[in-house]
Amino acid sequence: MIDFIFAMIAIAATSNPSDPHQSQTAQAEPQLEAPAASSVVIGEGVTIGGATIIEGTPVDTADGLQLELAVVPDGVVAEPQIPTGKFTTATEVKPILTATKANWVGLRDYGGNDLVYVTHLWAWRCGLSGMALSINDGPMKDIPLPECHLEYASPNAILEGDGLPYLTYPQGSVERITVQIVYDDLSQDTATFSGSQIRIP
């Protein structure tokens, strides 16, 4: 047991520099890095990864994402990224949505219609600023997000007044869905699914 304690002290000592100025420098360096390839910076124009793009023009980023600028809501600004423990920031929800990308949307044949469910994205919407869908490679359509319910312990809860978390299309018409989301730090992500990949009972 004593050996374990000494090993932990040795690891802690090697990971913490003795000079406090070195520690501050090391922490400041990541802030100087360029934005991630899929991040959006609002300023003089919109920059995605370092390339300025023109509104309405899809852009390929360095990591292969094709982003549609029209999805970014007008007047949106990056929100402070202070974790609350209630999953109301991009910092908190982005790791979850990245890990669960395959579940962003669902497709159900029900009542003579194709229902495209966005329940999963609604369940993490408090860290998002916008969401859009393209059906069968058509134009991106903005999908309004319900308000966050900050007065409750679970702000992302879907309440009766929020509406239904699906879109209705004619039966058998949905073959391909592209989803693009804008996080509240203005970074974006996108995913494309065939109907068979996201079909639910």
mmCIF file of N, CA, C and O in Angstrom, residues 9-89:
data_model
loop_
_atom_site.group_PDB
_atom_site.id
_atom_site.type_symbol
_atom_site.label_atom_id
_atom_site.label_comp_id
_atom_site.label_asym_id
_atom_site.label_seq_id
_atom_site.Cartn_x
_atom_site.Cartn_y
_atom_site.Cartn_z
ATOM 1 N N ILE A 9 2.567 9.707 -5.671
ATOM 2 C CA ILE A 9 3.256 10.973 -5.399
ATOM 3 C C ILE A 9 4.278 11.244 -6.497
ATOM 4 O O ILE A 9 4.401 12.369 -6.990
ATOM 5 N N ALA A 10 5.009 10.217 -6.923
ATOM 6 C CA ALA A 10 6.019 10.386 -7.973
ATOM 7 C C ALA A 10 5.369 10.794 -9.288
ATOM 8 O O ALA A 10 5.868 11.667 -10.003
ATOM 9 N N ILE A 11 4.233 10.183 -9.632
ATOM 10 C CA ILE A 11 3.527 10.533 -10.864
ATOM 11 C C ILE A 11 3.041 11.976 -10.795
ATOM 12 O O ILE A 11 3.190 12.733 -11.745
ATOM 13 N N ALA A 12 2.483 12.365 -9.664
ATOM 14 C CA ALA A 12 1.998 13.742 -9.503
ATOM 15 C C ALA A 12 3.136 14.736 -9.590
ATOM 16 O O ALA A 12 3.011 15.803 -10.194
ATOM 17 N N ALA A 13 4.274 14.392 -9.033
ATOM 18 C CA ALA A 13 5.415 15.321 -9.050
ATOM 19 C C ALA A 13 5.949 15.507 -10.463
ATOM 20 O O ALA A 13 6.328 16.606 -10.849
ATOM 21 N N THR A 14 5.969 14.442 -11.261
ATOM 22 C CA THR A 14 6.478 14.568 -12.633
ATOM 23 C C THR A 14 5.484 15.239 -13.550
ATOM 24 O O THR A 14 5.867 15.822 -14.547
ATOM 25 N N SER A 15 4.215 15.204 -13.226
ATOM 26 C CA SER A 15 3.220 15.836 -14.098
ATOM 27 C C SER A 15 2.990 17.301 -13.758
ATOM 28 O O SER A 15 2.401 18.032 -14.529
ATOM 29 N N ASN A 16 3.439 17.776 -12.588
ATOM 30 C CA ASN A 16 3.284 19.169 -12.180
ATOM 31 C C ASN A 16 4.647 19.851 -12.166
ATOM 32 O O ASN A 16 5.492 19.535 -11.330
ATOM 33 N N PRO A 17 4.899 20.792 -13.060
ATOM 34 C CA PRO A 17 6.185 21.482 -13.049
ATOM 35 C C PRO A 17 6.361 22.278 -11.756
ATOM 36 O O PRO A 17 5.410 22.795 -11.194
ATOM 37 N N SER A 18 7.643 22.375 -11.316
ATOM 38 C CA SER A 18 7.901 23.077 -10.064
ATOM 39 C C SER A 18 7.811 24.586 -10.229
ATOM 40 O O SER A 18 7.548 25.291 -9.286
ATOM 41 N N ASP A 19 8.040 25.107 -11.437
ATOM 42 C CA ASP A 19 7.974 26.541 -11.685
ATOM 43 C C ASP A 19 6.543 26.932 -12.027
ATOM 44 O O ASP A 19 6.008 26.485 -13.039
ATOM 45 N N PRO A 20 5.870 27.777 -11.217
ATOM 46 C CA PRO A 20 4.482 28.131 -11.485
ATOM 47 C C PRO A 20 4.325 28.873 -12.808
ATOM 48 O O PRO A 20 3.287 28.818 -13.430
ATOM 49 N N HIS A 21 5.363 29.567 -13.281
ATOM 50 C CA HIS A 21 5.275 30.273 -14.563
ATOM 51 C C HIS A 21 5.206 29.292 -15.717
ATOM 52 O O HIS A 21 4.530 29.532 -16.709
ATOM 53 N N GLN A 22 5.890 28.141 -15.597
ATOM 54 C CA GLN A 22 5.813 27.118 -16.639
ATOM 55 C C GLN A 22 4.407 26.571 -16.727
ATOM 56 O O GLN A 22 3.879 26.333 -17.793
ATOM 57 N N SER A 23 3.769 26.369 -15.608
ATOM 58 C CA SER A 23 2.415 25.840 -15.589
ATOM 59 C C SER A 23 1.457 26.784 -16.298
ATOM 60 O O SER A 23 0.623 26.366 -17.084
ATOM 61 N N GLN A 24 1.555 28.088 -16.028
ATOM 62 C CA GLN A 24 0.673 29.047 -16.681
ATOM 63 C C GLN A 24 0.910 29.084 -18.174
ATOM 64 O O GLN A 24 -0.011 29.165 -18.960
ATOM 65 N N THR A 25 2.175 28.994 -18.614
ATOM 66 C CA THR A 25 2.495 28.997 -20.037
ATOM 67 C C THR A 25 1.909 27.763 -20.707
ATOM 68 O O THR A 25 1.313 27.845 -21.764
ATOM 69 N N ALA A 26 2.062 26.616 -20.065
ATOM 70 C CA ALA A 26 1.554 25.385 -20.655
ATOM 71 C C ALA A 26 0.042 25.446 -20.796
ATOM 72 O O ALA A 26 -0.512 24.953 -21.756
ATOM 73 N N GLN A 27 -0.637 26.057 -19.841
ATOM 74 C CA GLN A 27 -2.080 26.145 -19.927
ATOM 75 C C GLN A 27 -2.514 27.151 -20.968
ATOM 76 O O GLN A 27 -3.553 27.003 -21.588
ATOM 77 N N ALA A 28 -1.725 28.185 -21.197
ATOM 78 C CA ALA A 28 -2.112 29.223 -22.149
ATOM 79 C C ALA A 28 -1.888 28.791 -23.583
ATOM 80 O O ALA A 28 -2.559 29.263 -24.481
ATOM 81 N N GLU A 29 -0.959 27.876 -23.824
ATOM 82 C CA GLU A 29 -0.631 27.486 -25.195
ATOM 83 C C GLU A 29 -1.810 26.929 -25.978
ATOM 84 O O GLU A 29 -1.992 27.296 -27.131
ATOM 85 N N PRO A 30 -2.663 26.043 -25.433
ATOM 86 C CA PRO A 30 -3.775 25.538 -26.230
ATOM 87 C C PRO A 30 -4.708 26.645 -26.719
ATOM 88 O O PRO A 30 -5.342 26.505 -27.750
ATOM 89 N N GLN A 31 -4.804 27.765 -25.998
ATOM 90 C CA GLN A 31 -5.674 28.847 -26.431
ATOM 91 C C GLN A 31 -5.146 29.521 -27.679
ATOM 92 O O GLN A 31 -5.873 30.197 -28.383
ATOM 93 N N LEU A 32 -3.849 29.345 -27.973
ATOM 94 C CA LEU A 32 -3.249 29.983 -29.124
ATOM 95 C C LEU A 32 -3.389 29.150 -30.383
ATOM 96 O O LEU A 32 -3.050 29.592 -31.467
ATOM 97 N N GLU A 33 -3.872 27.908 -30.250
ATOM 98 C CA GLU A 33 -4.019 27.052 -31.406
ATOM 99 C C GLU A 33 -5.104 27.576 -32.330
ATOM 100 O O GLU A 33 -6.037 28.247 -31.911
ATOM 101 N N ALA A 34 -5.004 27.206 -33.606
ATOM 102 C CA ALA A 34 -6.023 27.580 -34.584
ATOM 103 C C ALA A 34 -7.317 26.864 -34.252
ATOM 104 O O ALA A 34 -7.305 25.794 -33.637
ATOM 105 N N PRO A 35 -8.455 27.432 -34.641
ATOM 106 C CA PRO A 35 -9.719 26.761 -34.379
ATOM 107 C C PRO A 35 -9.775 25.407 -35.066
ATOM 108 O O PRO A 35 -9.109 25.201 -36.075
ATOM 109 N N ALA A 36 -10.565 24.509 -34.521
ATOM 110 C CA ALA A 36 -10.741 23.197 -35.133
ATOM 111 C C ALA A 36 -11.282 23.360 -36.539
ATOM 112 O O ALA A 36 -11.944 24.342 -36.865
ATOM 113 N N ALA A 37 -11.031 22.362 -37.395
ATOM 114 C CA ALA A 37 -11.411 22.473 -38.801
ATOM 115 C C ALA A 37 -12.900 22.687 -38.984
ATOM 116 O O ALA A 37 -13.329 23.295 -39.953
ATOM 117 N N SER A 38 -13.706 22.201 -38.055
ATOM 118 C CA SER A 38 -15.144 22.358 -38.233
ATOM 119 C C SER A 38 -15.713 23.502 -37.400
ATOM 120 O O SER A 38 -16.904 23.652 -37.301
ATOM 121 N N SER A 39 -14.839 24.327 -36.798
ATOM 122 C CA SER A 39 -15.356 25.420 -35.993
ATOM 123 C C SER A 39 -15.701 26.621 -36.859
ATOM 124 O O SER A 39 -15.146 26.803 -37.926
ATOM 125 N N VAL A 40 -16.630 27.416 -36.378
ATOM 126 C CA VAL A 40 -17.057 28.610 -37.097
ATOM 127 C C VAL A 40 -16.761 29.800 -36.214
ATOM 128 O O VAL A 40 -17.113 29.811 -35.049
ATOM 129 N N VAL A 41 -16.091 30.787 -36.764
ATOM 130 C CA VAL A 41 -15.766 31.995 -36.024
ATOM 131 C C VAL A 41 -16.468 33.151 -36.706
ATOM 132 O O VAL A 41 -16.283 33.388 -37.899
ATOM 133 N N ILE A 42 -17.325 33.855 -35.962
ATOM 134 C CA ILE A 42 -18.026 34.996 -36.522
ATOM 135 C C ILE A 42 -17.183 36.234 -36.264
ATOM 136 O O ILE A 42 -16.769 36.498 -35.168
ATOM 137 N N GLY A 43 -16.940 36.994 -37.279
ATOM 138 C CA GLY A 43 -16.168 38.222 -37.167
ATOM 139 C C GLY A 43 -16.370 38.975 -38.459
ATOM 140 O O GLY A 43 -17.475 39.327 -38.816
ATOM 141 N N GLU A 44 -15.311 39.184 -39.201
ATOM 142 C CA GLU A 44 -15.430 39.800 -40.515
ATOM 143 C C GLU A 44 -15.635 38.664 -41.501
ATOM 144 O O GLU A 44 -14.697 38.107 -42.055
ATOM 145 N N GLY A 45 -16.859 38.259 -41.693
ATOM 146 C CA GLY A 45 -17.160 37.092 -42.510
ATOM 147 C C GLY A 45 -17.194 35.873 -41.620
ATOM 148 O O GLY A 45 -17.076 35.958 -40.410
ATOM 149 N N VAL A 46 -17.350 34.734 -42.209
ATOM 150 C CA VAL A 46 -17.393 33.495 -41.452
ATOM 151 C C VAL A 46 -16.217 32.655 -41.884
ATOM 152 O O VAL A 46 -15.975 32.464 -43.064
ATOM 153 N N THR A 47 -15.467 32.162 -40.907
ATOM 154 C CA THR A 47 -14.302 31.353 -41.195
ATOM 155 C C THR A 47 -14.549 29.960 -40.670
ATOM 156 O O THR A 47 -14.960 29.781 -39.535
ATOM 157 N N ILE A 48 -14.312 28.996 -41.521
ATOM 158 C CA ILE A 48 -14.406 27.604 -41.102
ATOM 159 C C ILE A 48 -13.026 27.014 -41.279
ATOM 160 O O ILE A 48 -12.546 26.882 -42.400
ATOM 161 N N GLY A 49 -12.394 26.731 -40.176
ATOM 162 C CA GLY A 49 -11.073 26.156 -40.204
ATOM 163 C C GLY A 49 -10.028 27.072 -40.820
ATOM 164 O O GLY A 49 -8.933 26.773 -40.936
ATOM 165 N N GLY A 50 -10.254 28.230 -41.218
ATOM 166 C CA GLY A 50 -9.261 29.085 -41.821
ATOM 167 C C GLY A 50 -9.647 29.518 -43.222
ATOM 168 O O GLY A 50 -8.970 30.320 -43.835
ATOM 169 N N ALA A 51 -10.731 28.975 -43.775
ATOM 170 C CA ALA A 51 -11.194 29.386 -45.094
ATOM 171 C C ALA A 51 -12.443 30.228 -44.926
ATOM 172 O O ALA A 51 -13.375 29.821 -44.256
ATOM 173 N N THR A 52 -12.471 31.418 -45.504
ATOM 174 C CA THR A 52 -13.663 32.261 -45.442
ATOM 175 C C THR A 52 -14.647 31.764 -46.480
ATOM 176 O O THR A 52 -14.280 31.491 -47.618
ATOM 177 N N ILE A 53 -15.897 31.628 -46.081
ATOM 178 C CA ILE A 53 -16.884 31.098 -47.011
ATOM 179 C C ILE A 53 -17.967 32.121 -47.279
ATOM 180 O O ILE A 53 -18.169 33.048 -46.513
ATOM 181 N N ILE A 54 -18.652 31.932 -48.382
ATOM 182 C CA ILE A 54 -19.715 32.832 -48.825
ATOM 183 C C ILE A 54 -21.044 32.196 -48.479
ATOM 184 O O ILE A 54 -21.237 30.990 -48.666
ATOM 185 N N GLU A 55 -21.983 33.000 -47.989
ATOM 186 C CA GLU A 55 -23.279 32.503 -47.558
ATOM 187 C C GLU A 55 -23.946 31.688 -48.663
ATOM 188 O O GLU A 55 -23.956 32.071 -49.821
ATOM 189 N N GLY A 56 -24.511 30.536 -48.280
ATOM 190 C CA GLY A 56 -25.238 29.685 -49.212
ATOM 191 C C GLY A 56 -24.351 28.741 -49.991
ATOM 192 O O GLY A 56 -24.834 27.935 -50.770
ATOM 193 N N THR A 57 -23.036 28.814 -49.791
ATOM 194 C CA THR A 57 -22.117 27.947 -50.518
ATOM 195 C C THR A 57 -21.625 26.850 -49.595
ATOM 196 O O THR A 57 -20.979 27.142 -48.593
ATOM 197 N N PRO A 58 -21.904 25.570 -49.919
ATOM 198 C CA PRO A 58 -21.378 24.498 -49.081
ATOM 199 C C PRO A 58 -19.850 24.500 -49.127
ATOM 200 O O PRO A 58 -19.259 24.804 -50.153
ATOM 201 N N VAL A 59 -19.229 24.169 -48.020
ATOM 202 C CA VAL A 59 -17.774 24.187 -47.935
ATOM 203 C C VAL A 59 -17.283 22.871 -47.372
ATOM 204 O O VAL A 59 -17.847 22.352 -46.413
ATOM 205 N N ASP A 60 -16.228 22.333 -47.972
ATOM 206 C CA ASP A 60 -15.577 21.154 -47.419
ATOM 207 C C ASP A 60 -14.511 21.617 -46.453
ATOM 208 O O ASP A 60 -13.680 22.458 -46.797
ATOM 209 N N THR A 61 -14.522 21.102 -45.226
ATOM 210 C CA THR A 61 -13.513 21.456 -44.241
ATOM 211 C C THR A 61 -12.407 20.419 -44.289
ATOM 212 O O THR A 61 -12.519 19.388 -44.954
ATOM 213 N N ALA A 62 -11.339 20.669 -43.564
ATOM 214 C CA ALA A 62 -10.181 19.788 -43.580
ATOM 215 C C ALA A 62 -10.526 18.381 -43.095
ATOM 216 O O ALA A 62 -9.902 17.421 -43.513
ATOM 217 N N ASP A 63 -11.508 18.263 -42.217
ATOM 218 C CA ASP A 63 -11.855 16.933 -41.724
ATOM 219 C C ASP A 63 -12.962 16.278 -42.545
ATOM 220 O O ASP A 63 -13.552 15.291 -42.129
ATOM 221 N N GLY A 64 -13.253 16.814 -43.727
ATOM 222 C CA GLY A 64 -14.181 16.174 -44.653
ATOM 223 C C GLY A 64 -15.634 16.561 -44.494
ATOM 224 O O GLY A 64 -16.477 16.069 -45.221
ATOM 225 N N LEU A 65 -15.964 17.424 -43.542
ATOM 226 C CA LEU A 65 -17.349 17.838 -43.370
ATOM 227 C C LEU A 65 -17.723 18.834 -44.459
ATOM 228 O O LEU A 65 -16.959 19.732 -44.780
ATOM 229 N N GLN A 66 -18.899 18.675 -45.021
ATOM 230 C CA GLN A 66 -19.404 19.698 -45.926
ATOM 231 C C GLN A 66 -20.481 20.461 -45.170
ATOM 232 O O GLN A 66 -21.515 19.909 -44.806
ATOM 233 N N LEU A 67 -20.223 21.746 -44.917
ATOM 234 C CA LEU A 67 -21.101 22.554 -44.084
ATOM 235 C C LEU A 67 -21.832 23.577 -44.929
ATOM 236 O O LEU A 67 -21.280 24.154 -45.854
ATOM 237 N N GLU A 68 -23.080 23.815 -44.589
ATOM 238 C CA GLU A 68 -23.922 24.794 -45.258
ATOM 239 C C GLU A 68 -24.070 25.987 -44.322
ATOM 240 O O GLU A 68 -24.644 25.863 -43.244
ATOM 241 N N LEU A 69 -23.547 27.136 -44.704
ATOM 242 C CA LEU A 69 -23.574 28.319 -43.848
ATOM 243 C C LEU A 69 -24.987 28.770 -43.523
ATOM 244 O O LEU A 69 -25.240 29.321 -42.457
ATOM 245 N N ALA A 70 -25.934 28.542 -44.426
ATOM 246 C CA ALA A 70 -27.310 28.987 -44.202
ATOM 247 C C ALA A 70 -27.924 28.365 -42.946
ATOM 248 O O ALA A 70 -28.918 28.850 -42.433
ATOM 249 N N VAL A 71 -27.322 27.289 -42.444
ATOM 250 C CA VAL A 71 -27.834 26.625 -41.247
ATOM 251 C C VAL A 71 -27.580 27.462 -39.996
ATOM 252 O O VAL A 71 -28.296 27.370 -39.016
ATOM 253 N N VAL A 72 -26.553 28.312 -40.024
ATOM 254 C CA VAL A 72 -26.242 29.142 -38.852
ATOM 255 C C VAL A 72 -27.328 30.204 -38.723
ATOM 256 O O VAL A 72 -27.529 31.014 -39.618
ATOM 257 N N PRO A 73 -28.077 30.208 -37.621
ATOM 258 C CA PRO A 73 -29.145 31.193 -37.443
ATOM 259 C C PRO A 73 -28.615 32.626 -37.493
ATOM 260 O O PRO A 73 -27.507 32.894 -37.031
ATOM 261 N N ASP A 74 -29.401 33.543 -38.062
ATOM 262 C CA ASP A 74 -29.008 34.949 -38.138
ATOM 263 C C ASP A 74 -28.782 35.516 -36.741
ATOM 264 O O ASP A 74 -29.573 35.280 -35.829
ATOM 265 N N GLY A 75 -27.723 36.289 -36.600
ATOM 266 C CA GLY A 75 -27.458 36.999 -35.351
ATOM 267 C C GLY A 75 -26.957 36.146 -34.211
ATOM 268 O O GLY A 75 -26.793 36.637 -33.097
ATOM 269 N N VAL A 76 -26.699 34.868 -34.433
ATOM 270 C CA VAL A 76 -26.249 34.011 -33.341
ATOM 271 C C VAL A 76 -24.799 34.359 -32.995
ATOM 272 O O VAL A 76 -24.001 34.680 -33.860
ATOM 273 N N VAL A 77 -24.515 34.341 -31.715
ATOM 274 C CA VAL A 77 -23.158 34.575 -31.228
ATOM 275 C C VAL A 77 -22.774 33.410 -30.320
ATOM 276 O O VAL A 77 -23.630 32.748 -29.743
ATOM 277 N N ALA A 78 -21.485 33.178 -30.224
ATOM 278 C CA ALA A 78 -21.002 32.099 -29.359
ATOM 279 C C ALA A 78 -21.359 32.406 -27.913
ATOM 280 O O ALA A 78 -21.180 33.528 -27.440
ATOM 281 N N GLU A 79 -21.889 31.407 -27.231
ATOM 282 C CA GLU A 79 -22.258 31.568 -25.830
ATOM 283 C C GLU A 79 -21.093 31.169 -24.933
ATOM 284 O O GLU A 79 -20.260 30.352 -25.323
ATOM 285 N N PRO A 80 -21.014 31.719 -23.722
ATOM 286 C CA PRO A 80 -19.948 31.316 -22.793
ATOM 287 C C PRO A 80 -20.032 29.817 -22.525
ATOM 288 O O PRO A 80 -21.128 29.261 -22.390
ATOM 289 N N GLN A 81 -18.883 29.192 -22.461
ATOM 290 C CA GLN A 81 -18.837 27.740 -22.262
ATOM 291 C C GLN A 81 -18.468 27.406 -20.825
ATOM 292 O O GLN A 81 -17.393 26.904 -20.534
ATOM 293 N N ILE A 82 -19.393 27.702 -19.921
ATOM 294 C CA ILE A 82 -19.198 27.428 -18.505
ATOM 295 C C ILE A 82 -20.063 26.220 -18.151
ATOM 296 O O ILE A 82 -21.293 26.323 -18.113
ATOM 297 N N PRO A 83 -19.456 25.049 -17.953
ATOM 298 C CA PRO A 83 -20.243 23.856 -17.640
ATOM 299 C C PRO A 83 -21.102 24.047 -16.392
ATOM 300 O O PRO A 83 -20.643 24.577 -15.389
ATOM 301 N N THR A 84 -22.355 23.636 -16.503
ATOM 302 C CA THR A 84 -23.297 23.781 -15.401
ATOM 303 C C THR A 84 -23.635 22.454 -14.738
ATOM 304 O O THR A 84 -24.243 22.433 -13.689
ATOM 305 N N GLY A 85 -23.291 21.359 -15.419
ATOM 306 C CA GLY A 85 -23.710 20.054 -14.937
ATOM 307 C C GLY A 85 -25.117 19.712 -15.393
ATOM 308 O O GLY A 85 -25.627 18.633 -15.129
ATOM 309 N N LYS A 86 -25.768 20.643 -16.097
ATOM 310 C CA LYS A 86 -27.129 20.421 -16.593
ATOM 311 C C LYS A 86 -27.144 20.248 -18.119
ATOM 312 O O LYS A 86 -28.194 20.240 -18.723
ATOM 313 N N PHE A 87 -25.986 20.147 -18.744
ATOM 314 C CA PHE A 87 -25.854 19.923 -20.181
ATOM 315 C C PHE A 87 -26.527 21.032 -20.988
ATOM 316 O O PHE A 87 -27.390 20.790 -21.817
ATOM 317 N N THR A 88 -26.092 22.257 -20.723
ATOM 318 C CA THR A 88 -26.655 23.416 -21.418
ATOM 319 C C THR A 88 -25.624 24.143 -22.283
ATOM 320 O O THR A 88 -25.904 25.229 -22.771
ATOM 321 N N THR A 89 -24.447 23.548 -22.453
ATOM 322 C CA THR A 89 -23.408 24.175 -23.274
ATOM 323 C C THR A 89 -22.852 23.163 -24.265
ATOM 324 O O THR A 89 -22.941 21.945 -24.059
#
